[in-house]
Short mmCIF file of C-alpha atoms in Angstrom, two decimals:
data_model
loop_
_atom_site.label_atom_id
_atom_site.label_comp_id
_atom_site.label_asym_id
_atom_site.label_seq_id
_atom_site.Cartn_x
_atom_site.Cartn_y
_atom_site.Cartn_z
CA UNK E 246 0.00 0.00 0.00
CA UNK E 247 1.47 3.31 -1.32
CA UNK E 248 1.61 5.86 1.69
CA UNK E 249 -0.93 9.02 1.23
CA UNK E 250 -0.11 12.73 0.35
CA UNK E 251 1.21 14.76 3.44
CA UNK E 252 -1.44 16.94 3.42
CA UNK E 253 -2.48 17.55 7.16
CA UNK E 254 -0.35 18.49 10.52
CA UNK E 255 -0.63 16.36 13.70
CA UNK E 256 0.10 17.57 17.32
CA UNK E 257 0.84 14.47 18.90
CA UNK E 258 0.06 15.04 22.44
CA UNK E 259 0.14 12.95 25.79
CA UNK E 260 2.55 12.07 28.60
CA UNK E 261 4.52 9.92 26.48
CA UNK E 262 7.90 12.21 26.71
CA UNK E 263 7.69 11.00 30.66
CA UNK E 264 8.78 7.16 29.49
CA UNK E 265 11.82 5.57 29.76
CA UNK E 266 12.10 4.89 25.80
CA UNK E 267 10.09 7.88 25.05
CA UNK E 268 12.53 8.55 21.80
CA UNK E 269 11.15 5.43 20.78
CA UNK E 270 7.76 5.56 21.06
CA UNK E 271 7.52 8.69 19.84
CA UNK E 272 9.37 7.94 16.49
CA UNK E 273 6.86 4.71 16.14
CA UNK E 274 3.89 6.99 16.29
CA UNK E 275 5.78 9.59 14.03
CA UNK E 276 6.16 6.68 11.60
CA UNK E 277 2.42 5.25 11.81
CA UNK E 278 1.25 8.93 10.98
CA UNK E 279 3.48 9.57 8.25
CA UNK E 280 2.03 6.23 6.79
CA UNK E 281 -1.69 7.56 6.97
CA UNK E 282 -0.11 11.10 5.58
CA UNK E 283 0.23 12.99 8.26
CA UNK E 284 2.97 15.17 9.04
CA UNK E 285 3.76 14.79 12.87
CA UNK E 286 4.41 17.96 14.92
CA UNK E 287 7.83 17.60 16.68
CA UNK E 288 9.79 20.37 19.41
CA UNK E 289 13.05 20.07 17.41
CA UNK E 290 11.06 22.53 15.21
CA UNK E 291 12.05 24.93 17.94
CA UNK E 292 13.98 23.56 20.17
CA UNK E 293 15.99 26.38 19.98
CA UNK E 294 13.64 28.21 21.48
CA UNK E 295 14.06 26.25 24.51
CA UNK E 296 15.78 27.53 27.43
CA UNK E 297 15.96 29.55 30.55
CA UNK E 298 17.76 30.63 33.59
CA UNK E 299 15.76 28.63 35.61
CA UNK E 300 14.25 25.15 35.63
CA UNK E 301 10.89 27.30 35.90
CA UNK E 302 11.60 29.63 32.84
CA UNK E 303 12.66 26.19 31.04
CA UNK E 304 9.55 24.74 31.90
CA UNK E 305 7.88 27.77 30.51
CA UNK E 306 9.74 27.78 27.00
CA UNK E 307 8.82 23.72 27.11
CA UNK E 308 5.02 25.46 27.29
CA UNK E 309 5.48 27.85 24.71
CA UNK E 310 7.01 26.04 22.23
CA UNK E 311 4.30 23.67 22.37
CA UNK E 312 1.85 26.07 22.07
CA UNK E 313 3.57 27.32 19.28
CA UNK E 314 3.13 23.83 17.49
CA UNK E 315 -0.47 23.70 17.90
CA UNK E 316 -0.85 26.85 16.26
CA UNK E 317 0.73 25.42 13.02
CA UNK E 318 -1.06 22.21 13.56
CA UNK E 319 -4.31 21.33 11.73
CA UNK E 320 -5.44 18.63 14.50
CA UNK E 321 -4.53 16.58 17.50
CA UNK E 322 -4.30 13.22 18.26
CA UNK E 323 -3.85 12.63 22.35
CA UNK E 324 -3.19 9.98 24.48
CA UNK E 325 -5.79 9.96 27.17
CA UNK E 326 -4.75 6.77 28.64
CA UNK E 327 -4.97 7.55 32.39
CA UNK E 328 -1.74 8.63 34.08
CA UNK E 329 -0.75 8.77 37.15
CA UNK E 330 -4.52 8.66 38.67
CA UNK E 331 -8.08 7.64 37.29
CA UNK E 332 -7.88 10.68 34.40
CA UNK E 333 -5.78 11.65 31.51
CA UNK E 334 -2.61 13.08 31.36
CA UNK E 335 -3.43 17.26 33.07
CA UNK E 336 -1.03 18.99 30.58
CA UNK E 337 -2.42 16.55 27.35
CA UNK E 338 -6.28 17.71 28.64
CA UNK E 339 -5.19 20.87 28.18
CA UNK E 340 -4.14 20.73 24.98
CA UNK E 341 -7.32 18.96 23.94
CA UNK E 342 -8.86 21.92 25.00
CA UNK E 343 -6.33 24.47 23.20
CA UNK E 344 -6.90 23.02 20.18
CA UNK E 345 -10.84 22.61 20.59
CA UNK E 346 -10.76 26.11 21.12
CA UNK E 347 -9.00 26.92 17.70
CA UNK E 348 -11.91 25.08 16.34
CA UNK E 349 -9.79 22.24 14.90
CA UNK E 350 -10.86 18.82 15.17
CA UNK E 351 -9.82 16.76 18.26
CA UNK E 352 -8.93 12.84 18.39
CA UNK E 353 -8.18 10.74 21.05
CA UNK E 354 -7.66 7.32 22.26
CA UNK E 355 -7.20 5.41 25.76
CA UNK E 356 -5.56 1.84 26.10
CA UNK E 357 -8.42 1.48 29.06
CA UNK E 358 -11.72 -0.09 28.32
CA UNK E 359 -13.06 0.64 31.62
CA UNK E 360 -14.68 4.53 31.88
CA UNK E 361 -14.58 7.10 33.75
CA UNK E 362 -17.32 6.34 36.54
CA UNK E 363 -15.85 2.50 37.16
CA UNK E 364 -12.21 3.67 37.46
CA UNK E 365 -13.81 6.39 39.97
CA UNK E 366 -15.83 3.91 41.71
CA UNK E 367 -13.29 0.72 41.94
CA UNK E 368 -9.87 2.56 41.83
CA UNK E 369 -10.58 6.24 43.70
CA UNK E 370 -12.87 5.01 45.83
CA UNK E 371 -11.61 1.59 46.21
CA UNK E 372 -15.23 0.04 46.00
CA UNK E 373 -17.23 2.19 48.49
CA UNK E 374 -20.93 2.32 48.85
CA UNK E 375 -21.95 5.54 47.28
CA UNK E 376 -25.38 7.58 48.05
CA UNK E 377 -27.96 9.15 46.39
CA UNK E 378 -28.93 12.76 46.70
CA UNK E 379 -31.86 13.40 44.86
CA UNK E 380 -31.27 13.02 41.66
CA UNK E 381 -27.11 12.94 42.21
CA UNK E 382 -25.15 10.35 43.31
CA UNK E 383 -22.08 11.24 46.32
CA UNK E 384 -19.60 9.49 47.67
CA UNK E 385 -18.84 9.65 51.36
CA UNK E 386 -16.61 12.14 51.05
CA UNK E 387 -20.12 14.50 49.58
CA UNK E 388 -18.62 14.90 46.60
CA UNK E 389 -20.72 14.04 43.64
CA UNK E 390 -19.59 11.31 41.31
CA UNK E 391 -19.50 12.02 37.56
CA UNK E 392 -21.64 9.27 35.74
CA UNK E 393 -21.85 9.76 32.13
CA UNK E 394 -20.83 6.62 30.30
CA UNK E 395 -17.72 8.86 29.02
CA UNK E 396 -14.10 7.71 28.63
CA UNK E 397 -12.65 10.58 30.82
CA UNK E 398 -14.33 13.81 32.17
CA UNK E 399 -16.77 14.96 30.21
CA UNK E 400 -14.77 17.82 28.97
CA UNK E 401 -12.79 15.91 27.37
CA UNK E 402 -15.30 13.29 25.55
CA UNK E 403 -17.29 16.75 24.82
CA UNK E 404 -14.74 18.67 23.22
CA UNK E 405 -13.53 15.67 20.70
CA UNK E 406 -16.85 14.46 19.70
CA UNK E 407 -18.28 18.25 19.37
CA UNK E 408 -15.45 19.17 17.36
CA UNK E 409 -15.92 16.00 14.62
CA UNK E 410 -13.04 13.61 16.01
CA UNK E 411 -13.23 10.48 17.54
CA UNK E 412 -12.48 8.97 21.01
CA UNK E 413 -11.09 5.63 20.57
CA UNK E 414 -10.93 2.86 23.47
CA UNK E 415 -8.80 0.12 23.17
CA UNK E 416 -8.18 -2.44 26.37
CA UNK E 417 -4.59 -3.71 26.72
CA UNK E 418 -4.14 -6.60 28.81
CA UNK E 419 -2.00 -8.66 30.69
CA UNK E 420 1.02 -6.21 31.65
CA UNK E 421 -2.38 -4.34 33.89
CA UNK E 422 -1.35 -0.74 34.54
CA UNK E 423 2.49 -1.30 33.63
CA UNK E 424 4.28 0.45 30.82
CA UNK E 425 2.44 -1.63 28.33
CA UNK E 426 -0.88 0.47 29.24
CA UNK E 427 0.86 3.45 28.48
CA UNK E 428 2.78 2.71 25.41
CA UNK E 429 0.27 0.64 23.40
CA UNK E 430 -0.01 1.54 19.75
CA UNK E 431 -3.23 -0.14 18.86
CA UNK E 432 -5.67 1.98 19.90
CA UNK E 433 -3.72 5.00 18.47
CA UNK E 434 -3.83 3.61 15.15
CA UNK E 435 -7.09 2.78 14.95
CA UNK E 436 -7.47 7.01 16.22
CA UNK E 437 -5.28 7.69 13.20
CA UNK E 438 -7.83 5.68 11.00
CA UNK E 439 -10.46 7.67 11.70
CA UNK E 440 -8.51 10.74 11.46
CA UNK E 441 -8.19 9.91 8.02
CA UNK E 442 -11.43 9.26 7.11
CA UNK E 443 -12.02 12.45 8.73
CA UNK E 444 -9.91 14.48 6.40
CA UNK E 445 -10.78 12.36 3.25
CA UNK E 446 -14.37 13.05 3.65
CA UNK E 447 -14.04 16.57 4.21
CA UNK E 448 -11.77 16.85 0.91
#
């Protein structure tokens, strides 16, 4: 199969720069989107932009320079595997919503079949008898418990199906909430499918 036209820019966001072989994961998924013609986004663009006197100004170029690579993307594709908690990645959520903002379209994909609700419920929770309030349900903390049947918070499953993308869920297996979890590419290909069909149907 020949590989498409580069026609369309991808921000590939998510905490996938925290891994151990990030370089390599990240060139994998620079790879599968070149194959479906896309051009993937990458900070070497302007990495020499990156800098500071202190680790908190060189956090700060890290956050403009990605910024900066939104604006000259056409669309996102995120990671929203949870990390580090029940929820997606903070800094990939907001970039969902930078981008959803922009008005460009918004896919995502999680390597976790369960949603939102049962990861609150069994994992947060740990399995604790919540309460109804009227028409809300609280846990015993008072808080009330976000039940939507959505992947993630429903900012986030809002934003990408409002803006024409897709939320894909895979369900890895076996290596549980390990690397493997995280780092799963099967899910984010099947994201980059739709992406396609996305941008071939709008042509």
């Amino acid at each position: 199969m020949s590989t498409p036209e580069t026609t369309h820019k991808v921000y590939l966001a998510g905490p996938d720069v925290f891994f151990r072989n990030a370089a390599a994961v990240m060139r994998r998924k620079g790879e599968l989107a070149l194959s479906y013609g896309f051009l993937p986004s990458s900070l070497a663009e302007d990495s020499g932009a990156l800098g500071g006197d202190t680790p908190f100004d060189f956090g700060m170029s890290i956050g403009v320079a990605n910024e900066k690579m939104m604006d000259s993307s056409d669309f996102i594709l995120a990671n929203l595997t949870p990390f580090r908690g029940i929820s997606a990645d903070i800094g990939t959520a907001f970039e969902v919503g930078y981008m959803r903002a922009q008005g460009k379209p918004c896919f995502g994909y999680t390597n976790s079949a369960r949603d939102y609700f049962t990861r609150l419920s069994d994992d947060f929770y740990a399995g604790s008898a919540f309460e109804s309030d009227g028409a809300l349900t609280r846990a015993a903390d008072g808080l009330m418990i976000e039940n939507h049947g959505m992947r993630d918070n429903l900012m986030l499953d809002t934003a990408i199906a409002k803006s024409g993308g897709r939320f894909v869920a895979g369900s890895v297996t076996g290596a549980a909430m390990g690397a493997q979890m995280l780092e799963d590419l099967t899910a984010f290909e099947e994201a980059l499918v739709a992406a396609r069909a996305f941008f071939d149907h709008a042509a």
